[in-house]
Coordinates of C-alpha atoms and ligand atoms in Angstrom, one line a residue:
M150 CA 169.9 118.9 304.8
S151 CA 173.2 117.8 306.5
T152 CA 175.2 120.7 307.8
P153 CA 178.6 121.1 305.9
M154 CA 180.2 123.3 308.6
L155 CA 183.6 123.2 310.3
Q156 CA 185.4 122.8 307.0
F157 CA 188.3 125.2 308.0
V158 CA 190.7 122.3 308.5
R159 CA 190.1 121.0 304.9
V160 CA 189.2 124.2 303.0
P161 CA 191.8 127.0 302.9
Q162 CA 190.8 130.6 303.2
Q163 CA 190.1 132.3 299.8
T164 CA 189.4 135.9 299.6
P165 CA 187.6 137.3 296.5
D166 CA 189.9 137.7 293.5
K167 CA 191.5 141.1 293.2
R168 CA 192.2 142.8 289.9
E169 CA 196.0 143.3 289.2
G170 CA 197.5 146.5 290.6
T171 CA 198.5 147.8 287.1
A172 CA 195.0 147.2 285.7
R173 CA 193.4 148.9 288.8
R174 CA 195.5 152.0 288.2
A175 CA 193.7 152.6 284.9
D176 CA 190.1 153.0 286.3
F177 CA 188.0 153.6 289.4
R178 CA 186.0 150.4 289.4
E179 CA 185.9 148.2 292.5
I180 CA 189.0 146.1 292.8
Y181 CA 187.5 142.9 294.2
T182 CA 185.4 140.6 292.1
E183 CA 182.3 138.8 293.5
F184 CA 182.5 135.3 294.9
D185 CA 180.8 132.8 292.7
A186 CA 178.1 130.7 294.4
A187 CA 180.4 127.6 294.8
R188 CA 183.1 129.6 296.4
A189 CA 180.7 131.5 298.7
R190 CA 179.3 128.2 300.0
A191 CA 182.7 126.7 300.5
Q192 CA 184.0 129.7 302.3
A193 CA 180.9 130.0 304.5
S194 CA 181.3 126.3 305.4
R195 CA 184.7 127.0 307.1
C196 CA 182.9 128.5 310.1
S197 CA 183.1 126.4 313.2
Q198 CA 179.7 127.7 314.6
C199 CA 181.2 128.9 317.9
G200 CA 179.0 128.8 320.9
V201 CA 180.3 132.2 321.8
P202 CA 180.9 133.9 318.4
F203 CA 183.6 136.5 318.9
C204 CA 183.0 137.7 315.3
Q205 CA 179.4 138.7 316.3
L206 CA 180.6 140.4 319.5
H207 CA 183.0 142.5 317.5
C208 CA 180.6 143.4 314.8
P209 CA 179.2 146.9 315.7
L210 CA 175.7 145.6 314.5
Q211 CA 176.1 142.3 316.4
N212 CA 175.1 140.6 313.2
N213 CA 174.1 137.0 313.6
I214 CA 177.1 135.9 311.6
P215 CA 177.2 132.1 312.4
D216 CA 173.6 131.7 311.4
W217 CA 173.8 133.4 308.0
L218 CA 177.1 131.6 307.3
K219 CA 175.4 128.3 308.0
L220 CA 172.4 129.2 305.8
A221 CA 174.8 130.3 303.0
A222 CA 176.8 127.1 303.3
E223 CA 173.6 125.2 302.8
G224 CA 172.7 127.3 299.8
R225 CA 169.6 128.8 301.6
L226 CA 170.5 132.3 300.4
E227 CA 167.1 133.9 300.8
E228 CA 167.0 132.9 304.4
A229 CA 170.6 134.0 304.8
Y230 CA 169.6 137.4 303.5
E231 CA 166.6 137.6 305.8
V232 CA 168.9 137.0 308.8
S233 CA 171.7 139.3 307.7
S234 CA 169.4 142.2 306.8
A235 CA 167.5 141.9 310.1
T236 CA 170.3 143.7 311.9
N237 CA 172.0 145.6 309.0
S238 CA 170.4 148.3 306.9
F239 CA 173.1 148.1 304.1
P240 CA 174.9 144.7 304.3
E241 CA 176.2 145.0 300.7
I242 CA 178.0 148.2 301.7
C243 CA 179.4 146.9 305.0
G244 CA 180.6 143.7 303.2
R245 CA 182.7 145.9 301.0
I246 CA 184.0 148.7 303.2
C247 CA 184.0 147.6 306.8
P248 CA 187.6 147.2 308.1
Q249 CA 186.9 143.5 308.7
D250 CA 190.5 142.9 309.8
R251 CA 189.8 145.1 312.9
L252 CA 186.2 143.9 313.5
C253 CA 184.5 140.6 312.7
E254 CA 187.2 138.8 310.9
G255 CA 190.0 140.0 313.1
N256 CA 188.2 138.3 316.0
C257 CA 187.2 135.1 314.3
V258 CA 188.5 132.3 316.5
I259 CA 189.9 130.2 313.6
E260 CA 192.1 133.1 312.6
K261 CA 194.8 131.7 314.8
G262 CA 196.5 129.1 312.6
F263 CA 193.8 128.7 309.9
D264 CA 193.0 132.2 308.6
S265 CA 189.6 133.7 309.5
V266 CA 186.3 133.0 307.7
T267 CA 185.9 135.6 304.9
I268 CA 182.8 137.1 306.6
G269 CA 182.6 140.4 304.7
A270 CA 182.9 138.8 301.3
V271 CA 180.1 136.2 302.1
E272 CA 177.9 139.0 303.5
R273 CA 178.4 141.0 300.2
F274 CA 177.7 137.9 298.1
I275 CA 174.4 137.1 300.0
T276 CA 173.1 140.7 299.6
D277 CA 174.2 141.1 296.0
T278 CA 172.4 137.9 295.2
A279 CA 169.3 139.1 297.1
F280 CA 169.3 142.3 294.9
D281 CA 169.8 140.2 291.7
R282 CA 166.9 137.9 292.6
G283 CA 164.5 140.7 293.7
W284 CA 164.4 139.8 297.4
V285 CA 165.4 143.3 298.6
T286 CA 162.2 145.4 299.0
P287 CA 161.6 149.0 300.1
P288 CA 161.0 149.5 303.9
L289 CA 157.3 150.0 303.5
P290 CA 155.1 150.5 306.6
R291 CA 152.1 148.3 307.3
A292 CA 150.1 151.5 308.0
E293 CA 150.7 155.2 308.3
N294 CA 150.8 156.4 311.9
G295 CA 150.1 160.1 311.2
M296 CA 153.3 161.4 312.8
S297 CA 156.4 162.8 311.1
V298 CA 160.2 162.8 311.8
G299 CA 162.7 165.2 310.2
I300 CA 166.3 163.9 309.7
V301 CA 169.2 166.2 309.0
G302 CA 171.9 164.4 307.0
A303 CA 171.6 161.7 304.3
G304 CA 174.7 159.8 305.3
P305 CA 174.6 156.2 306.5
G306 CA 173.4 157.2 310.0
G307 CA 170.5 159.3 308.7
L308 CA 169.5 156.8 306.0
A309 CA 169.5 153.8 308.4
A310 CA 167.3 155.7 310.8
A311 CA 165.0 156.8 307.9
G312 CA 164.4 153.2 306.8
E313 CA 163.6 152.1 310.3
L314 CA 161.2 155.0 311.1
R315 CA 159.4 154.6 307.8
R316 CA 158.8 150.9 308.6
H317 CA 157.0 152.1 311.7
G318 CA 154.7 154.3 309.6
Y319 CA 156.2 157.8 310.1
A320 CA 156.3 160.3 307.4
V321 CA 160.0 160.7 307.1
H322 CA 161.7 163.8 305.6
V323 CA 165.5 163.8 305.1
Y324 CA 167.3 167.1 304.6
D325 CA 170.8 167.4 303.3
R326 CA 172.9 170.3 302.2
Y327 CA 174.5 168.2 299.4
D328 CA 172.7 167.8 296.1
R329 CA 173.0 164.0 296.4
V330 CA 172.1 161.4 298.9
G331 CA 174.7 159.2 300.7
G332 CA 176.9 161.6 302.8
L333 CA 180.5 160.4 302.8
M334 CA 179.4 157.2 301.0
I335 CA 178.8 159.4 297.9
Y336 CA 181.3 162.2 298.1
G337 CA 184.0 160.8 300.4
I338 CA 184.6 157.1 299.8
P339 CA 186.0 156.5 296.3
D340 CA 184.4 154.1 293.7
F341 CA 187.3 151.6 293.9
K342 CA 186.0 150.8 297.4
L343 CA 182.3 151.4 296.9
E344 CA 180.7 152.1 293.5
K345 CA 178.2 154.9 293.7
R346 CA 175.5 152.9 291.9
L347 CA 175.1 150.9 295.1
V348 CA 174.4 154.0 297.2
Q349 CA 172.0 155.2 294.5
R350 CA 170.2 151.9 294.4
R351 CA 169.6 152.2 298.2
Q352 CA 168.3 155.8 297.7
R353 CA 165.8 154.5 295.1
L354 CA 164.5 151.9 297.6
L355 CA 164.0 154.5 300.3
E356 CA 162.2 156.8 297.9
Q357 CA 160.0 153.9 296.8
A358 CA 159.1 153.4 300.5
G359 CA 157.8 157.0 300.6
I360 CA 160.8 158.7 302.3
V361 CA 161.0 162.3 301.1
F362 CA 164.5 163.8 300.4
H363 CA 165.2 167.5 300.5
P364 CA 168.6 167.8 298.8
G365 CA 170.4 171.2 298.7
T366 CA 168.9 172.2 302.0
D367 CA 171.3 173.4 304.6
I368 CA 169.9 173.4 308.1
G369 CA 171.2 176.6 309.8
R370 CA 171.1 178.5 306.5
D371 CA 168.1 177.5 304.3
L372 CA 165.9 176.4 307.2
T373 CA 166.6 176.7 311.0
L374 CA 166.5 173.8 313.4
A375 CA 163.5 175.6 315.0
D376 CA 161.7 175.4 311.7
L377 CA 162.2 171.6 311.7
R378 CA 161.1 171.2 315.3
A379 CA 157.9 173.1 314.4
R380 CA 157.4 170.8 311.3
H381 CA 158.1 167.4 312.8
G382 CA 157.3 165.6 316.0
A383 CA 161.0 164.7 316.4
V384 CA 164.3 165.6 314.7
L385 CA 167.4 163.5 314.2
L386 CA 170.7 165.2 313.6
A387 CA 173.1 163.0 311.6
T388 CA 175.3 165.6 310.0
G389 CA 178.8 164.0 310.4
V390 CA 182.0 165.9 311.1
Y391 CA 183.6 168.0 308.3
R392 CA 186.1 170.5 309.8
A393 CA 189.4 169.4 308.5
R394 CA 192.3 169.5 311.0
A395 CA 194.7 172.2 309.7
L396 CA 198.4 171.8 309.1
G397 CA 200.8 174.4 310.4
G398 CA 204.4 175.3 309.7
P399 CA 206.2 177.5 307.3
G400 CA 204.7 177.6 303.9
A401 CA 201.5 175.9 304.9
G402 CA 199.4 178.5 303.0
L403 CA 201.1 177.9 299.6
A404 CA 199.0 177.1 296.6
G405 CA 198.9 173.4 295.8
I406 CA 198.3 172.3 299.4
V407 CA 194.7 171.1 299.7
P408 CA 192.6 169.3 302.2
A409 CA 191.7 165.6 301.6
L410 CA 187.9 165.9 301.5
G411 CA 187.9 168.7 299.0
Y412 CA 190.2 166.7 296.8
L413 CA 188.1 163.4 297.1
T414 CA 184.8 165.2 296.7
A415 CA 186.0 166.8 293.4
A416 CA 187.2 163.4 292.2
N417 CA 183.9 161.7 293.1
R418 CA 181.8 164.5 291.5
R419 CA 183.7 164.3 288.3
L420 CA 183.1 160.5 288.1
L421 CA 179.4 161.2 288.7
G422 CA 179.5 163.4 285.6
D423 CA 179.5 166.9 287.3
R424 CA 181.6 169.7 285.9
V425 CA 184.1 170.6 288.7
A426 CA 185.8 174.0 288.2
E427 CA 188.7 173.2 290.6
F428 CA 189.3 170.0 288.7
E429 CA 189.2 171.6 285.3
S430 CA 191.5 174.4 286.4
G431 CA 194.0 171.7 287.5
A432 CA 193.9 172.7 291.1
L433 CA 192.5 169.4 292.3
D434 CA 193.8 167.1 289.5
A435 CA 196.8 165.0 290.3
A436 CA 197.6 164.1 286.6
G437 CA 201.3 164.4 285.9
R438 CA 202.2 165.8 289.4
E439 CA 204.4 164.6 292.2
V440 CA 201.8 164.0 294.9
L441 CA 202.5 163.9 298.6
V442 CA 199.7 162.8 301.0
I443 CA 200.2 163.6 304.7
G444 CA 198.4 161.2 307.1
G445 CA 198.0 157.5 307.9
G446 CA 194.3 156.9 308.1
D447 CA 191.7 155.6 305.7
T448 CA 191.2 159.0 304.2
A449 CA 194.9 159.3 303.3
M450 CA 194.8 155.8 301.7
D451 CA 191.8 156.9 299.6
C452 CA 193.7 160.0 298.5
V453 CA 196.9 158.2 297.4
R454 CA 194.9 155.6 295.5
T455 CA 192.8 158.3 293.8
A456 CA 196.0 160.2 292.8
V457 CA 197.4 157.1 291.2
R458 CA 194.3 156.6 289.1
Q459 CA 194.3 160.3 288.0
G460 CA 197.8 159.7 286.5
A461 CA 200.1 161.3 289.0
R462 CA 203.8 161.1 288.2
S463 CA 204.6 159.8 291.7
V464 CA 202.5 159.3 294.9
T465 CA 204.1 159.2 298.3
C466 CA 202.4 158.9 301.7
L467 CA 204.1 160.6 304.7
Y468 CA 203.1 159.3 308.1
R469 CA 204.8 160.1 311.4
R470 CA 204.3 156.7 313.0
D471 CA 205.2 153.3 311.6
R472 CA 203.1 150.8 309.7
A473 CA 202.1 148.9 312.8
N474 CA 200.9 152.1 314.5
M475 CA 198.9 153.6 311.7
P476 CA 195.2 154.2 312.2
G477 CA 194.1 153.0 308.8
S478 CA 193.4 149.5 307.6
L479 CA 196.5 147.5 306.8
R480 CA 194.6 145.9 303.9
E481 CA 194.2 149.3 302.3
V482 CA 198.0 150.0 302.7
A483 CA 198.7 146.7 300.9
N484 CA 196.3 147.7 298.2
A485 CA 198.0 151.1 297.8
E486 CA 201.4 149.5 297.6
E487 CA 200.3 147.1 294.9
E488 CA 199.1 150.2 293.0
G489 CA 202.5 151.8 293.1
V490 CA 202.2 154.1 296.2
A491 CA 205.5 154.7 298.1
F492 CA 205.3 155.0 301.9
R493 CA 207.7 157.1 304.1
W494 CA 206.9 155.8 307.6
L495 CA 208.2 157.6 310.7
S496 CA 208.4 160.9 308.8
A497 CA 206.7 164.3 309.5
P498 CA 206.6 167.5 307.5
E499 CA 208.4 170.6 308.9
A500 CA 208.1 173.1 306.2
F501 CA 206.6 173.6 302.7
L502 CA 208.9 174.9 300.0
G503 CA 208.1 177.1 297.1
D504 CA 207.4 180.8 296.2
M505 CA 203.7 180.9 295.3
A506 CA 202.9 177.2 294.8
V507 CA 204.4 174.3 296.7
T508 CA 207.4 172.6 295.0
G509 CA 208.6 170.4 297.9
V510 CA 208.4 169.5 301.5
R511 CA 211.1 169.5 304.1
A512 CA 210.5 166.6 306.4
V513 CA 212.2 165.0 309.5
R514 CA 212.5 161.4 310.6
M515 CA 210.6 160.5 313.7
Q516 CA 211.1 157.8 316.4
L517 CA 208.5 156.2 318.6
G518 CA 208.7 157.2 322.3
Q519 CA 207.1 156.0 325.5
P520 CA 203.4 155.0 325.5
D521 CA 201.0 157.7 326.8
A522 CA 198.1 157.1 329.2
S523 CA 196.0 155.5 326.4
G524 CA 198.9 153.1 325.6
R525 CA 199.7 154.7 322.3
Q526 CA 203.4 155.4 321.7
G527 CA 204.3 159.1 321.2
V528 CA 206.6 160.3 318.5
E529 CA 209.6 162.6 318.6
P530 CA 211.9 163.9 315.8
V531 CA 215.3 162.4 315.3
E532 CA 217.9 165.2 315.5
G533 CA 219.7 166.1 312.2
S534 CA 217.6 163.7 310.1
H535 CA 216.0 166.2 307.7
F536 CA 215.3 165.4 304.1
T537 CA 213.5 167.0 301.2
L538 CA 210.9 165.5 298.9
P539 CA 209.7 167.1 295.7
A540 CA 205.9 167.8 295.6
S541 CA 203.6 169.8 293.4
L542 CA 200.4 168.7 295.1
V543 CA 200.2 168.2 298.8
I544 CA 197.1 166.6 300.2
T545 CA 196.5 166.9 304.0
A546 CA 194.5 164.1 305.6
L547 CA 194.9 164.7 309.3
G548 CA 191.3 164.0 310.5
F549 CA 188.1 165.8 311.1
D550 CA 186.4 167.7 313.9
A551 CA 182.9 169.0 314.5
E552 CA 182.0 172.5 313.6
D553 CA 180.8 174.9 316.3
L554 CA 177.4 173.2 316.4
P555 CA 175.4 175.5 318.7
V556 CA 176.4 178.4 316.3
A557 CA 175.8 176.3 313.1
F558 CA 172.3 175.3 314.2
G559 CA 171.5 178.7 315.8
E560 CA 170.7 176.9 319.1
P561 CA 172.9 178.1 322.0
A562 CA 171.2 175.5 324.3
L563 CA 172.5 172.6 322.2
A564 CA 175.0 170.9 324.5
V565 CA 178.3 169.7 323.1
T566 CA 181.1 167.5 324.5
R567 CA 184.7 168.7 325.1
R568 CA 185.5 167.5 321.6
G569 CA 182.8 169.6 320.1
T570 CA 180.6 166.7 319.1
L571 CA 176.9 166.6 320.2
A572 CA 176.3 165.5 323.8
I573 CA 173.4 163.0 323.9
D574 CA 171.8 160.8 326.6
P575 CA 173.5 157.4 326.0
V576 CA 170.2 155.6 326.4
S577 CA 167.6 157.8 324.7
F578 CA 170.0 159.4 322.1
M579 CA 168.3 162.7 322.9
T580 CA 170.4 165.9 322.8
S581 CA 169.9 168.7 325.4
L582 CA 167.0 169.9 323.2
P583 CA 163.7 168.0 323.8
G584 CA 162.7 166.0 320.8
V585 CA 166.0 166.5 319.1
F586 CA 168.1 163.3 318.7
A587 CA 171.6 162.7 317.3
A588 CA 173.5 159.8 315.7
G589 CA 176.6 158.9 313.8
D590 CA 179.9 160.8 313.5
I591 CA 178.4 164.0 314.9
V592 CA 178.2 162.1 318.2
R593 CA 181.2 159.8 318.0
G594 CA 183.6 161.9 316.0
A595 CA 185.0 160.6 312.7
S596 CA 184.2 156.8 312.8
L597 CA 182.9 154.1 310.4
V598 CA 179.9 153.6 308.2
V599 CA 178.9 150.5 310.2
W600 CA 178.9 152.5 313.5
A601 CA 176.7 155.2 311.9
I602 CA 174.3 152.5 310.8
R603 CA 174.2 151.1 314.3
D604 CA 173.6 154.5 315.8
G605 CA 170.9 155.4 313.2
R606 CA 169.0 152.2 313.9
D607 CA 169.3 152.7 317.7
A608 CA 168.3 156.3 317.5
A609 CA 165.3 155.4 315.4
A610 CA 164.1 152.9 318.0
Q611 CA 164.4 155.6 320.7
I612 CA 162.6 158.2 318.6
H613 CA 159.7 155.6 318.1
T614 CA 159.5 155.2 321.9
Y615 CA 159.5 158.9 322.4
M616 CA 156.8 159.5 319.8
Q617 CA 154.6 156.8 321.2
Q618 CA 154.8 158.4 324.6
I619 CA 153.9 161.8 323.2
A620 CA 150.9 160.2 321.4
E621 CA 149.8 158.4 324.5
A622 CA 150.1 161.6 326.6
A623 CA 148.0 163.5 324.0
V624 CA 145.3 160.8 324.1
A625 CA 145.3 160.9 327.9
A626 CA 144.9 164.7 327.9
E627 CA 141.8 164.6 325.7
Ligands
FAD768 P1 178.1 161.5 306.9 O1 178.3 160.3 306.1 O2 179.2 162.5 307.0 O3 176.8 162.3 306.4 C1 176.4 163.5 307.0 C2 175.5 164.2 306.0 O4 175.0 165.4 306.7 C3 176.2 164.7 304.8 O5 175.5 164.3 303.6 C4 176.2 166.3 304.9 O6 176.1 166.9 303.7 C5 175.0 166.5 305.7 N1 175.0 167.7 306.5 C6 176.0 168.2 307.3 N2 175.6 169.4 307.8 C7 174.4 169.7 307.4 C8 173.5 170.8 307.6 N3 173.8 171.8 308.4 N4 172.3 170.7 306.9 C9 172.0 169.7 306.1 N5 172.8 168.7 305.9 C10 174.0 168.6 306.5 N6 184.1 154.2 306.9 C11 184.1 152.9 306.7 O7 183.4 152.2 307.4 N7 184.8 152.3 305.7 C12 185.6 153.1 304.9 O8 186.2 152.6 304.0 C13 185.6 154.5 305.1 N8 186.3 155.3 304.2 C14 186.2 156.7 304.4 C15 186.9 157.5 303.5 C16 186.8 158.8 303.7 C17 187.6 159.7 302.7 C18 186.1 159.4 304.8 C19 186.1 160.9 304.9 C20 185.4 158.6 305.7 C21 185.5 157.2 305.5 N9 184.8 156.4 306.4 C22 184.8 155.0 306.1 C23 184.0 156.9 307.5 C24 182.5 157.0 307.1 O9 182.3 157.5 305.9 C25 181.8 157.9 308.2 O10 182.1 157.4 309.5 C26 180.3 157.8 308.0 O11 179.9 158.2 306.7 C27 179.5 158.7 309.0 O12 178.2 158.7 308.7 P2 177.2 159.9 309.2 O13 175.9 159.5 308.7 O14 177.4 160.1 310.6 O15 177.7 161.2 308.5
SF4_769 FE1 181.8 142.3 309.6 FE2 181.0 144.8 309.1 FE3 179.5 142.8 308.3 FE4 179.7 143.4 310.9 S1 178.8 144.7 309.3 S2 179.8 141.4 310.0 S3 181.8 144.1 311.1 S4 181.6 143.3 307.6
SF4_770 FE1 182.4 131.2 312.7 FE2 184.7 132.6 313.1 FE3 182.4 133.5 314.0 FE4 183.4 131.4 315.1 S1 184.3 133.4 315.2 S2 181.2 131.7 314.5 S3 184.4 130.4 313.4 S4 183.0 133.2 311.8

């Protein structure tokens, strides 16, 4: 078959169709529609098959992007799926929620002048097709190896590791304090970015492979880490970071000021059919309220867009830097604006107004200052620039830190970094406790799903090496 590549000069970039902003406000369904086969082929054929593919270098999984684009352009979708799934445990999820503008697509060489190849959308199309046609199978082992691994945390890091270890023949047990599998993919990220049925479909495949889930099991409370070390040959900690950074200032303790993750978890639970007391009482329901979200990251964007869908009277995002310096994806800002969210850039809260419950926020204008050692510009208030915004629900999205992990796990010898995340050996992924490994946000700090997948896969490879060494040593000692 002749290769129809290098079409970027002739074929313009087309992203998947997006539903209209007004229609999107009415439900929580994903906002992008799927490519059809012809468009996926045409878009994949725009790739110029670079000798040094910068897209691949900037993908945390080092996905073999040029190869699966070429196979997709040739209509060889089953092979494209084989190549794409060889390095990515959940390509249909990454295709939807990776910030491609900062990773693969932002580094596509034809971006300059011709608009990048729509890598994420093609990756999603390939894997969705693979699911439709039954090519996606559970990660079954060829043979059991008689050894077991315990994984704490059923987020993307823990699940990616679970799949890899099961393939090697380990009995894999995944413990999670939540009642559902998926970590932030189930209770953090809203449906309009990632529908929950996709996470549940992955869970079913892992269960079919024989992986055993223990939901509702908090390690540190229901079982100790020492219990798990006695049960399993190795333990992987993939528990993420959940301690919300607090907001200070006068009035910060008023009713109606809530942390982002509690708000999003309640919204996600409700969509999953749970009864959520704080939602039913109105405490975490934005309907009819003037909502103010403080923060400029992806979590803040998820909050503003959730509030819009819940029927808020108005939704405003307050961020102390400008649009160009916000940590979140610019694509998500554009989506939020289309859905009716107002942004107050270069603005920071100073005080929260109200008697018992919040009624407004006094804010101040900020200006960008000199760059610090990291190159990031600092911010300082503009004198005399105060203003007041009405608000009956304030959602704080200022980022997350790790808990006090040695205390939480009852292991004083568990070493942590200055940021409180788990310290690991960068090659072996092992913590300061022998046989205990760690991966994902609990090591990196709040990051991305794609990085958690990468870490989970790498940690699984290191656990396999460790377990083989233990087995060989046991044989030698006999
Ligand atoms: P998590 O996904 O946090 O999973 C950790 C799991 O461990 C949880 O299920 C938790 O219940 C469990 N756990 C914790 N402590 C214990 C314990 N003691 N015992 C038992 N279980 C425990 N990334 C993207 O790439 N794209 C996005 O669009 C995106 N949007 C986001 C939106 C929001 C609102 C948030 C908060 C994050 C978002 N992220 C996004 C980041 C991404 O979700 C995380 O980086 C990723 O989920 C980290 O994976 P993880 O496996 O390390 O941890
Ligand atoms: Fe791009 Fe993410 Fe897919 Fe890598 S995993 S190719 S960064 S969308
Ligand atoms: Fe294709 Fe762009 Fe990657 Fe080059 S950088 S291989 S053009 S997707």
